[in-house]
XYZ file of C-alpha atoms in Angstrom:
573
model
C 100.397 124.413 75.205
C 100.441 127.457 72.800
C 103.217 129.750 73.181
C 102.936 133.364 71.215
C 105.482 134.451 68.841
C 108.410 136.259 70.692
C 109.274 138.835 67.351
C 105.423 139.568 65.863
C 102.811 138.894 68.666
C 104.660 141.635 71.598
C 103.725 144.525 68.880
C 99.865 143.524 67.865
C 96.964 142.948 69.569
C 97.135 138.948 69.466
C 94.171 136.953 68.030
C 92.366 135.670 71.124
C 93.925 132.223 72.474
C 96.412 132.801 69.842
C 94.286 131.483 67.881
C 95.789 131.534 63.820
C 92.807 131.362 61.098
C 94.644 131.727 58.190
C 97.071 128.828 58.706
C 97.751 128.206 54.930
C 97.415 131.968 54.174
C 100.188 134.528 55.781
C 98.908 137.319 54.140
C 95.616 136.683 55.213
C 96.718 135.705 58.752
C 98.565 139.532 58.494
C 96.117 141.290 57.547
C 94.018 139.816 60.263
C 96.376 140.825 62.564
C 96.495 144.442 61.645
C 92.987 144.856 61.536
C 92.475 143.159 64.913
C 95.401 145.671 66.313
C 93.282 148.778 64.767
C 90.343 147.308 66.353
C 91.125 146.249 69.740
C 93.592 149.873 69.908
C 90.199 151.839 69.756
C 88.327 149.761 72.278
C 90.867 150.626 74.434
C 91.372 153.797 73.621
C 87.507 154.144 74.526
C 87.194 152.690 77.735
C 90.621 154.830 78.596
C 88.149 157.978 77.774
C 85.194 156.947 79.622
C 82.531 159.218 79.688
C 83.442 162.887 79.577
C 80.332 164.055 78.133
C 77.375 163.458 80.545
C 79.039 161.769 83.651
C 81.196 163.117 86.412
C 83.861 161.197 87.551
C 83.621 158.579 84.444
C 86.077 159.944 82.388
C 89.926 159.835 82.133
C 90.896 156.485 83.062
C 93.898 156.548 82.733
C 94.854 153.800 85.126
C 93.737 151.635 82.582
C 96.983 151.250 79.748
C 97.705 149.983 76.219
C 100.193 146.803 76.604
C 101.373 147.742 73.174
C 102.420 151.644 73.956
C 103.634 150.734 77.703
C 106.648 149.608 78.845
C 105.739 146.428 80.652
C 108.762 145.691 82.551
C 107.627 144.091 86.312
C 104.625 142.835 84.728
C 102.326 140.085 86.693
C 99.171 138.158 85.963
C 95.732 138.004 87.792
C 93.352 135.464 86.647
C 90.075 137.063 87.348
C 86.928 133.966 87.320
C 83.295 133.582 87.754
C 80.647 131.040 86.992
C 79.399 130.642 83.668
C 75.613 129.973 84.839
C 73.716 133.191 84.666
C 74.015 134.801 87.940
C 70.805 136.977 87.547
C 68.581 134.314 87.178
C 69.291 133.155 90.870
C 68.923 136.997 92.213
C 65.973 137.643 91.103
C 63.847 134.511 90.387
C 65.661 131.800 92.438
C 65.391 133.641 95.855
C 69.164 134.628 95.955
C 68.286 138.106 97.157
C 66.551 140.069 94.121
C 63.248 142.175 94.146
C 60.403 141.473 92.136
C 57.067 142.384 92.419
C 55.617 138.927 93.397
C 58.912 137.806 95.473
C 59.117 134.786 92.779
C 61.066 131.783 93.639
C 61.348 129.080 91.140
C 62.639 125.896 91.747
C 66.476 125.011 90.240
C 64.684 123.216 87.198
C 62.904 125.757 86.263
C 66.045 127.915 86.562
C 67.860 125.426 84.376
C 64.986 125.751 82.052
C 65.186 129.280 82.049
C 68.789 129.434 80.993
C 68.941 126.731 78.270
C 65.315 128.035 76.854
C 64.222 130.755 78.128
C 60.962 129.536 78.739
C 60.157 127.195 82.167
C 59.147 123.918 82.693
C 55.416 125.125 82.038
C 56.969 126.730 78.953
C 56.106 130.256 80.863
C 58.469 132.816 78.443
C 60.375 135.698 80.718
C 58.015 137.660 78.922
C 55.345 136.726 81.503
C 57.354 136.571 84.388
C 57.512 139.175 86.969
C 59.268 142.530 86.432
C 62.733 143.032 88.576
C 64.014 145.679 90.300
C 67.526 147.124 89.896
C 69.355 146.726 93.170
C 71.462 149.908 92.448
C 68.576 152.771 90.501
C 65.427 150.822 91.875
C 64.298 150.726 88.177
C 61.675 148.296 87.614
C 61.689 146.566 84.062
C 60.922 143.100 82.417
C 64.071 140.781 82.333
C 66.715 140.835 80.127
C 68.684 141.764 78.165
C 66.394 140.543 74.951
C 67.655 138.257 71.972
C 67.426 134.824 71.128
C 69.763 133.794 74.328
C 69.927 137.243 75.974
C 69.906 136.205 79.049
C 73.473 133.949 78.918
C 74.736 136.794 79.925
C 78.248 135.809 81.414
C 79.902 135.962 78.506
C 79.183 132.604 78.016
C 76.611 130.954 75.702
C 75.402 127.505 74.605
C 73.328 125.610 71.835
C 71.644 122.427 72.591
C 71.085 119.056 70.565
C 68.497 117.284 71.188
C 67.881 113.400 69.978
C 63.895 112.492 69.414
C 63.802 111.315 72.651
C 64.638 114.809 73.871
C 67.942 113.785 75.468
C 70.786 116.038 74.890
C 73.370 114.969 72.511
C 75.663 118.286 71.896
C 76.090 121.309 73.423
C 78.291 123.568 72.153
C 79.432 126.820 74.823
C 81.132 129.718 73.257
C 82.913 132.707 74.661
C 84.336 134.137 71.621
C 83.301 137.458 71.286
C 81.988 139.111 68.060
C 83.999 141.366 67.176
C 86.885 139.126 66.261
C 84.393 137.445 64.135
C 83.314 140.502 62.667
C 87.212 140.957 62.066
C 87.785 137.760 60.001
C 84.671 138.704 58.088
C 85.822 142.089 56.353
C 89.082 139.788 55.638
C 87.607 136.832 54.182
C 83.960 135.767 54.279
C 84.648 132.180 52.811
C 87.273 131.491 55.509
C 84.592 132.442 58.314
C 82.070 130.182 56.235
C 85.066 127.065 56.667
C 84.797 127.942 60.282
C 81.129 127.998 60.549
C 81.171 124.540 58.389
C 83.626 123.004 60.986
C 83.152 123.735 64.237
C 78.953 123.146 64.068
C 79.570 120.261 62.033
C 77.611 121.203 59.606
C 78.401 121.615 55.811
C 75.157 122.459 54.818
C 75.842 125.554 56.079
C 75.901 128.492 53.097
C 77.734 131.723 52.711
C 74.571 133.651 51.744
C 72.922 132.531 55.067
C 75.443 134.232 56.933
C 74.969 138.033 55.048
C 72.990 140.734 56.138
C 70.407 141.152 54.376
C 67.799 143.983 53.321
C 64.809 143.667 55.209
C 62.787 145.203 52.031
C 64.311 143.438 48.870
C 66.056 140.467 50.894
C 69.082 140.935 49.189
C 72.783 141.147 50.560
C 73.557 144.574 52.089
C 76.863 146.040 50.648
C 79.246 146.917 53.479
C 80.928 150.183 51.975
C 83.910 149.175 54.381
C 84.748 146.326 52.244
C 83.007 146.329 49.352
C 81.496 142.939 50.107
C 78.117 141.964 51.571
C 78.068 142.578 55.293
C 77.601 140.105 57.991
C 74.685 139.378 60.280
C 76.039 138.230 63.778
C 72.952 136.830 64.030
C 72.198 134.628 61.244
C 70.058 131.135 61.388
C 73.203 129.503 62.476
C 74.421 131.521 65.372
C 70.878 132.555 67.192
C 69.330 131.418 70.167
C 69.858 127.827 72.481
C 68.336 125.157 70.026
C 70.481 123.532 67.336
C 69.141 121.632 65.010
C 69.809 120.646 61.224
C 68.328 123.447 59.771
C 69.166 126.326 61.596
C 70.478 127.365 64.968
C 74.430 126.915 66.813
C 76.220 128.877 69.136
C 79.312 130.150 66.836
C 80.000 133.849 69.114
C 78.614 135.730 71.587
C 74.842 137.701 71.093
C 73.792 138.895 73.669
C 74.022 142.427 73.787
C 76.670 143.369 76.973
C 78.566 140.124 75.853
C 81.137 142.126 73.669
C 84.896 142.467 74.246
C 84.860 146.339 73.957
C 82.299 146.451 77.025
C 84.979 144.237 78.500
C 87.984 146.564 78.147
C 85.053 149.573 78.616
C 83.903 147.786 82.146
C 88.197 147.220 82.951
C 89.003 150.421 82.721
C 86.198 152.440 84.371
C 86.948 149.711 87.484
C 90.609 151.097 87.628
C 89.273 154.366 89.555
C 89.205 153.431 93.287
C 86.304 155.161 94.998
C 85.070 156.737 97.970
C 83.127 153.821 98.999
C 86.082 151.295 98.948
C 86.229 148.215 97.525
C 85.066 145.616 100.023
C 82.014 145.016 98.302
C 81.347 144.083 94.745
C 77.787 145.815 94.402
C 78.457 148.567 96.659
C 81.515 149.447 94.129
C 79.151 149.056 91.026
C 76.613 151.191 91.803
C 78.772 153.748 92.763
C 81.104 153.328 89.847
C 78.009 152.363 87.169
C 80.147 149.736 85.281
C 78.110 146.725 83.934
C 75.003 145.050 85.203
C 74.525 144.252 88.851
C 73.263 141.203 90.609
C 75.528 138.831 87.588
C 78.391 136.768 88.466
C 80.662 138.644 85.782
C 80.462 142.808 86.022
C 80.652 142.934 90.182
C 83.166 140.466 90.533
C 85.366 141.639 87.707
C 85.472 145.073 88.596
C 85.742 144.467 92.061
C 88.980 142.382 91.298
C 90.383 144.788 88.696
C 89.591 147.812 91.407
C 91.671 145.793 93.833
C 94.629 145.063 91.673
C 94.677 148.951 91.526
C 93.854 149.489 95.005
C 95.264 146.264 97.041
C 93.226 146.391 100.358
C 96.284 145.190 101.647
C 98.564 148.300 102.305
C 101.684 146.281 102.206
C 100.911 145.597 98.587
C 101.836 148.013 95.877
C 99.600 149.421 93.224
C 99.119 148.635 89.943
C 97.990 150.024 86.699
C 95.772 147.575 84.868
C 95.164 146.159 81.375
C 93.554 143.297 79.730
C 96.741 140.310 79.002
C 97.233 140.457 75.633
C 95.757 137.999 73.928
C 92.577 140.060 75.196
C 89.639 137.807 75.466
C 87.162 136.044 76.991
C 87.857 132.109 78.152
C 86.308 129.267 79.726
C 87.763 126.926 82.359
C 87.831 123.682 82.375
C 85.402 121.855 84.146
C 85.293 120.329 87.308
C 84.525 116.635 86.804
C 84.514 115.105 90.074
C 80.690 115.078 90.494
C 80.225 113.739 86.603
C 79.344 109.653 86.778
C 78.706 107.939 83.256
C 76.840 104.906 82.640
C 80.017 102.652 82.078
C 82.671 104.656 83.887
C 84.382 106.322 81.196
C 86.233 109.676 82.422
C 83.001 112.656 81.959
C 86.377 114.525 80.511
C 86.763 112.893 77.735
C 83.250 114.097 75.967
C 84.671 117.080 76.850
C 86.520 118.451 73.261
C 88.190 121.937 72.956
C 87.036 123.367 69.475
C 88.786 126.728 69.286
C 91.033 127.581 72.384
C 94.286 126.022 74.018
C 94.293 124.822 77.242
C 96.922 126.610 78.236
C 98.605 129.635 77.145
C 102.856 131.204 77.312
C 103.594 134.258 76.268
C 106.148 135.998 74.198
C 108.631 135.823 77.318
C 107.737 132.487 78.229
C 105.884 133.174 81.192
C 102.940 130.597 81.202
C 99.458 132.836 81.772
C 97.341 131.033 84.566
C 93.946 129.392 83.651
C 93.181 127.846 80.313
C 92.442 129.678 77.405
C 88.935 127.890 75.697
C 86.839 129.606 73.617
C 84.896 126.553 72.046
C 84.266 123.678 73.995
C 81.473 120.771 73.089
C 80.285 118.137 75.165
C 78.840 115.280 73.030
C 78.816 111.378 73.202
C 80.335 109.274 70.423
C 77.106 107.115 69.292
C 79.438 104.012 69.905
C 79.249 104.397 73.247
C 75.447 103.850 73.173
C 74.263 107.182 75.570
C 73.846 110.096 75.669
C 74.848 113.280 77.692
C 71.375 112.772 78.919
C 72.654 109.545 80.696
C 75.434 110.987 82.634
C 74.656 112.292 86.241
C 76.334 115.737 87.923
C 76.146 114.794 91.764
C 73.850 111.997 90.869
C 71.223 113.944 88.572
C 70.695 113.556 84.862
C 71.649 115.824 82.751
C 68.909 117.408 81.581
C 70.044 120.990 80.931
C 73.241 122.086 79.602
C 73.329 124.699 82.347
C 73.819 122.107 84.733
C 77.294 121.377 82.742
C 77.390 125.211 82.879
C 77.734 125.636 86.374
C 80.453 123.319 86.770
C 82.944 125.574 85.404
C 84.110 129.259 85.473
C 85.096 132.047 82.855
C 87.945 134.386 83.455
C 89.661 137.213 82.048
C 93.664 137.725 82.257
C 94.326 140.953 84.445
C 97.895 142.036 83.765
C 99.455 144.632 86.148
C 102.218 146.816 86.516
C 103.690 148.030 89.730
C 103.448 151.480 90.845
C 105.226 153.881 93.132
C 102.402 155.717 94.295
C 98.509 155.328 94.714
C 95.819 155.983 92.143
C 93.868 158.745 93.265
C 90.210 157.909 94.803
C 87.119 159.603 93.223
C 83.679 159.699 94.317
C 81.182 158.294 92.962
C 79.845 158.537 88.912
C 76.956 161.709 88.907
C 75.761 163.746 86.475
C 76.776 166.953 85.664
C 75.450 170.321 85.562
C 75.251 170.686 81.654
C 75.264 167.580 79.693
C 76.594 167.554 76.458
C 75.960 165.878 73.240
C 77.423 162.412 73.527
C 78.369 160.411 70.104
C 77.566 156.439 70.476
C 78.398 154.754 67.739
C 79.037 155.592 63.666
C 77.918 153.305 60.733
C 78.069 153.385 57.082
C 74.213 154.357 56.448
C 73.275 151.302 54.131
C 74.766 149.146 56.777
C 72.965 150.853 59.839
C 69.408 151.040 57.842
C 69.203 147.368 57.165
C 70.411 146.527 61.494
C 67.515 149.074 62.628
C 64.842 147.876 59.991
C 65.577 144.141 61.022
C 63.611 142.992 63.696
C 64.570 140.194 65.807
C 61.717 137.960 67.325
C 62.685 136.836 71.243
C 61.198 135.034 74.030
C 60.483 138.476 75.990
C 58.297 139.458 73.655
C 60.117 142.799 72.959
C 60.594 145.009 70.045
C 64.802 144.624 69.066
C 66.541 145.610 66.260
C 69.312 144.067 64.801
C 71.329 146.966 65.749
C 71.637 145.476 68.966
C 73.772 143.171 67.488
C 75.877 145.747 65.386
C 79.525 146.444 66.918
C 81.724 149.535 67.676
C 84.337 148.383 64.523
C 85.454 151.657 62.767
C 83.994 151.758 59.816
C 85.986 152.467 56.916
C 86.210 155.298 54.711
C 89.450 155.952 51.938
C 91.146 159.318 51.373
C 89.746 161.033 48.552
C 86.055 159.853 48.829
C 83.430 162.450 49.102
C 80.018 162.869 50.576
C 79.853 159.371 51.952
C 76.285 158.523 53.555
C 77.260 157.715 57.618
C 75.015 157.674 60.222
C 75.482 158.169 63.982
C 73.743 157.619 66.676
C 74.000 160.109 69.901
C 72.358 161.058 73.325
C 71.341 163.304 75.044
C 71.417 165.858 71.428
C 69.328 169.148 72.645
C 68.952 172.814 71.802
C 67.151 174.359 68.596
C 68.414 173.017 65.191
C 70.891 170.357 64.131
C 74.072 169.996 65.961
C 77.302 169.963 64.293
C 79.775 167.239 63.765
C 83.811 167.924 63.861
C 86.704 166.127 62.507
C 90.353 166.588 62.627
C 92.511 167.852 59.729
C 91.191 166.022 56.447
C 88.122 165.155 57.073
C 84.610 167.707 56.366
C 81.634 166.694 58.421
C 77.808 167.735 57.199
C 74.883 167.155 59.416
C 71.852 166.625 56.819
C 68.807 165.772 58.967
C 68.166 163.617 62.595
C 65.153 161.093 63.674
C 65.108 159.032 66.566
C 65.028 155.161 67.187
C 65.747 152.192 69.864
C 68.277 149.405 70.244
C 70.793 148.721 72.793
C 74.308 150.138 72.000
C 76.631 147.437 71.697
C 77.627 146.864 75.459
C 74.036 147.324 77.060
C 71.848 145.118 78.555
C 68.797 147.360 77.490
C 67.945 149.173 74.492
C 67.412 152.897 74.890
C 65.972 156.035 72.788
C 69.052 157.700 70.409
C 69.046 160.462 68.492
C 69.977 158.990 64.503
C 71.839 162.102 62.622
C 72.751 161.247 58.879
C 75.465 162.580 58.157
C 77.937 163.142 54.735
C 81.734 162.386 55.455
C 84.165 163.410 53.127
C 88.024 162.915 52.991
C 90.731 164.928 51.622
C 93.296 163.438 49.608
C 95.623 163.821 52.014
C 93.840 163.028 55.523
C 95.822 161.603 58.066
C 95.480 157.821 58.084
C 94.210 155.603 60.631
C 91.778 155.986 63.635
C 90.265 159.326 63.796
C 88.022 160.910 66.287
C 84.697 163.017 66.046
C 82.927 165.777 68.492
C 79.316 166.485 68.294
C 78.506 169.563 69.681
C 74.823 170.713 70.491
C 73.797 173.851 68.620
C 74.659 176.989 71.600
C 77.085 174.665 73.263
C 80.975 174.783 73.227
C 82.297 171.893 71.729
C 83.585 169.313 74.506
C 86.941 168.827 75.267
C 87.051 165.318 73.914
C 86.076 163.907 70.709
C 84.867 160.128 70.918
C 87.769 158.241 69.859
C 87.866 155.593 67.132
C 84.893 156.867 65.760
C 86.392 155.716 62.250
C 89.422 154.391 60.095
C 90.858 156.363 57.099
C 93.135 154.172 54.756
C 94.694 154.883 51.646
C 92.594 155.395 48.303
C-alpha cells in the first residue's frame, strides 16, 4: 500500500498513483511536482470554463472544484468503473445495438481481432468496414478515432508479443495518460528514456528515437519551452498493438480522447444536472455533449459523476465534484476465477504491476477504494514452459489480449463534497445565436509545424497528423522575450480580416497571417477543420508570472467575456 505524504502531497497536484520518478533526485522529483501542479491546475481550470464561446449551457461549471483551492472538510470517495474492452466495437459491429449501413455483426473473434489489430480475422482493416452512425447527431462516418490503436479507446491500451509460433508471450496494458509523460519530459528526457528502457524491457531503446523530429531535415525539433528537443508521444516504441524487438510497446495512452484533460473536461461538464434527468447514460450524453457515445467510459462516467451531483435518491445530499487527487486513470485488477493454466499455477501470478500500487491512502489516511495500476503485464516466465497462449479464460485459449482485457475494469476516483442545497438543472447544450471565435489550443510554432507536417500511417486509411497527438501543456514563454513565433489554432474564426488576439497586463499579442488545417484537438475522437493563426507573443519584463489566459475576438465582434484559460505559462527570465 502507498500512502501520500501528509505535509507536501495535500498542496500539489500528486503524480498519478503517487507514483515518485525521481527517487534518487529531490530536486528533480520537485520540480516534477510543480510542473505537474501548473499543469493539471489549467486542465481544471478548463473544464471548470466549459464552452462559453459557441455553446449554450456548456459553460460555467462550476460544480466541478479544485481540491487544492477548496476546503475539503466532509469529503467522500466514489469509485467510478467500466470495462477496459472497447465498448464501441460491440455497438456497432457486434450487434449490441449500433447502426451501420449493412447492420454488420461480426462474430466475438473477429471483435477480439479488431481490438488487438485492428484488422479481422480475414485481415479486413476498419478502413473497409461499414460506416456507423452516431446514436446522438445521426452522423454517419468511418470508425474511429484513427491512430495506430485508436480504437482502445477506454483509456486503456495494450501491446502484444508474439513468439514464432504466433502465441502471445507479453502484453503490456497502459492507462497512464500523456500528459504526465509529456511532464517528465520537459524535466528530464534521460530519466523518461530509463523508464522507457525498463518497463518494455528493452535497452536497445535510444533517446533520439523518442524526439520529434522534422519531417523535412529529420532532425530533432527544438522545443522553445525547454530548450531541448521535443518529444514525439508517438515514437517507434509507444505506437500501435504489436511489440516487437525493433519497434513498437504500449508506454502511454494515444489515442486521441484518451487524455487526462478530456477527463477532468468530460467531469466537469457532467456536474450540470439536466432537464432530461439522469436515469439514462446516453440520454444524458447527448443532451449534455460530453465524450463519445455508445463506449463503456464517457456515458457511464458522466452518468455517475451527474449522480454524485444530483443523487436520484432525494434523501441523499448533493455534492460538488472533483477528480481524487492523485488525478488519473487506473486499472483494476483482474478477475481470475475463469483463468485455468496448464499446470495449475494461480493465472495471478503472470499478472505483474509495472507502474501503479495496488492500493492507495491518502494524506489523512483514508484508504481510496479500487487499486491504483497504471502498468500491468501479463507474461509467462520461459521456465514454466507456456505461454499466455496456453492458458484458457472460461475454457478458451488465449488468443487475444482483449480477452484478458475484458476481465477487468478501469475507474476514476470521484471525490465529493456535501452540499446544502441543489445544483441548479439546465437544459440541454445548443448553440447560440452568434458564435464567437473560440481559441483551441496554443503551440510554440516550430513545435506545432513539425506535429501538422508529420503524418501518421493507420489501419483506417485516414489522413492524421501528429498533432493529434500534441497536448494542451502551456507552453512556455520567459518575461522579457519578444516577438516569439506561437501558433494557435481556433474555430469557428469569421468576419473580414484577421481577428485579434488579447492578453492580460504584460503580455502584447500580434496576429501576422491565418491558413487552415485538420487534426483532432487533443480530447477528440475525430479530427476537424481549424483555423491556424501565427501569431508573435511578446512579454514585458515585468508580466505577471504563471498561467495566463488569451481572448480571440473576430474582427466586428465584442470580445467574449472569457478568455480561454491556461492558454500559456510565463516564468521568470
Amino acid at each position: 500500500m502507498r500512502r501520500l505524504d501528509s505535509q507536501t502531497d495535500v498542496n500539489q497536484f500528486i503524480p498519478p498513483a503517487g507514483q515518485v520518478d525521481f527517487p534518487d533526485d529531490p530536486t528533480a522529483q520537485q520540480a516534477l511536482g510543480q510542473q505537474w501542479t501548473v499543469n493539471l491546475t489549467g486542465f481544471t481550470q478548463q473544464g471548470i470554463t466549459g464552452d462559453p464561446w459557441n455553446a449554450t449551457n456548456s459553460a460555467n461549471n462550476i460544480w466541478y472544484f479544485n481540491p487544492l483551492t477548496t476546503d475539503t472538510k466532509g469529503y467522500g470517495y466514489a469509485p467510478i468503473q467500466w470495462n477496459a474492452f472497447p465498448g464501441r466495437l460491440a455497438y456497432y459491429y457486434g450487434g449490441g445495438g449500433g447502426s451501420n449501413s449493412q447492420n454488420l455483426k461480426l462474430p466475438d473473434v473477429d471483435l477480439l481481432a479488431l481490438a488487438d489489430t485492428g484488422r479481422t480475422t480475414t485481415g479486413t482493416p476498419f478502413a473497409n468496414l461499414p460506416t456507423i452512425t452516431n446514436p446522438c447527431t445521426g452522423a454517419v462516418t468511418p470508425y474511429g478515432p484513427y491512430g495506430p490503436r485508436g480504437w482502445q479507446d477506454e483509456y486503456c491500451e495494450w501491446s502484444v508479443q508474439r513468439d514464432a509460433k504466433n502465441n502471445i508471450v507479453r502484453i503490456d496494458f497502459t492507462c497512464e495518460n500523456p500528459e504526465y509523460w509529456n511532464t517528465l519530459w520537459m524535466i528530464d528526457p534521460k530519466r523518461v528514456l530509463a523508464l522507457y528502457q525498463q518497463i518494455l524491457g528493452k535497452p536497445q531503446i535510444l533517446l533520439e528515437d523518442l524526439y520529434l523530429l522534422d519531417p523535412v531535415s529529420s532532425q530533432p525539433v527544438i522545443d522553445p519551452s525547454t530548450n531541448r528537443p521535443a518529444y514525439n508521444p508517438l515514437n517507434k516504441w509507444n505506437s500501435g498493438p504489436v511489440s516487437t524487438a525493433t519497434q513498437g510497446g504500449a508506454i502511454h495512452l494515444t489515442s486521441t480522447p484518451n487524455t487526462l484533460q478530456t477527463e477532468i473536461g468530460l467531469a466537469s461538464a457532467a456536474t450540470v444536472p439536466r432537464t432530461v434527468g439522469n436515469s439514462n447514460a446516453q440520454t444524458l450524453i447527448c443532451c449534455a455533449q460530453y465524450g463519445q457515445p455508445a463506449r463503456n467510459s464517457d456515458p457511464h462516467i458522466g452518468l455517475s459523476v451527474n449522480q454524485l451531483v444530483a443523487p436520484q435518491d432525494p434523501a441523499q445530499a448533493a455534492n460538488k465534484v472533483t477528480l481524487a487527487n492523485p488525478p488519473g486513470l487506473y486499472i483494476q485488477m483482474p478477475d481470475f476465477s475463469g483463468y485455468k493454466t496448464p499446470d495449475n499455477t494461480p493465472a495471478s501470478e503472470f499478472w505483474t504491476i509495472v507502474r501503479g500500487t495496488p492500493s492507495l491512502t491518502d494524506a489523512n489516511g483514508v484508504q481510496l477504494p479500487g487499486n491504483y495500476i497504471l502498468h500491468a503485464t501479463f507474461e509467462v516466465p520461459a521456465s514454466k514452459g507456456y505461454t499466455v497462449s496456453d492458458i484458457t479464460i472460461n475454457g478458451q485459449k488465449i488468443q487475444w489480449a482483449g480477452q484478458v482485457a475484458r476481465t477487468f475494469f478501469m475507474q476514476i476516483t470521484g471525490m465529493g463534497l456535501p452540499q446544502q442545497s441543489a445544483a441548479p438543472v439546465q437544459s440541454c447544450v445548443g448553440t447560440p445565436g452568434t458564435e464567437l471565435a473560440q481559441p483551441l489550443q496554443l503551440f510554440h510554432a516550430a513545435v506545432f509545424n513539425a506535429f501538422i507536417k508529420t503524418n501518421v500511417p493507420n489501419v483506417m486509411g485516414m489522413q492524421m497528423s501528429l498533432a493529434s497527438n500534441s497536448t494542451l501543456i502551456a507552453p512556455i514563454v520567459k518575461q522579457g522575450q519578444s516577438n516569439i513565433p506561437m501558433v494557435m489554432t481556433a474555430d469557428t474564426v469569421s468576419g473580414s480580416g484577421l481577428p485579434s488576439v488579447s492578453a492580460t497586463q504584460g503580455l502584447t499579442v500580434k496576429v501576422t497571417g491565418m491558413t487552415q488545417a485538420t487534426y483532432a484537438v487533443p480530447g477528440n475522437s475525430y479530427p476537424g477543420e481549424v483555423f491556424v493563426l501565427q501569431l508573435q507573443v511578446s512579454v514585458a519584463a515585468d508580466a505577471p508570472l504563471g498561467l495566463q489566459g488569451l481572448w480571440l475576438t473576430n474582427a466586428g465582434q465584442q470580445k467574449s467575456k472569457e478568455p480561454f484559460p491556461a492558454a500559456l505559462n510565463v516564468v521568470a527570465a
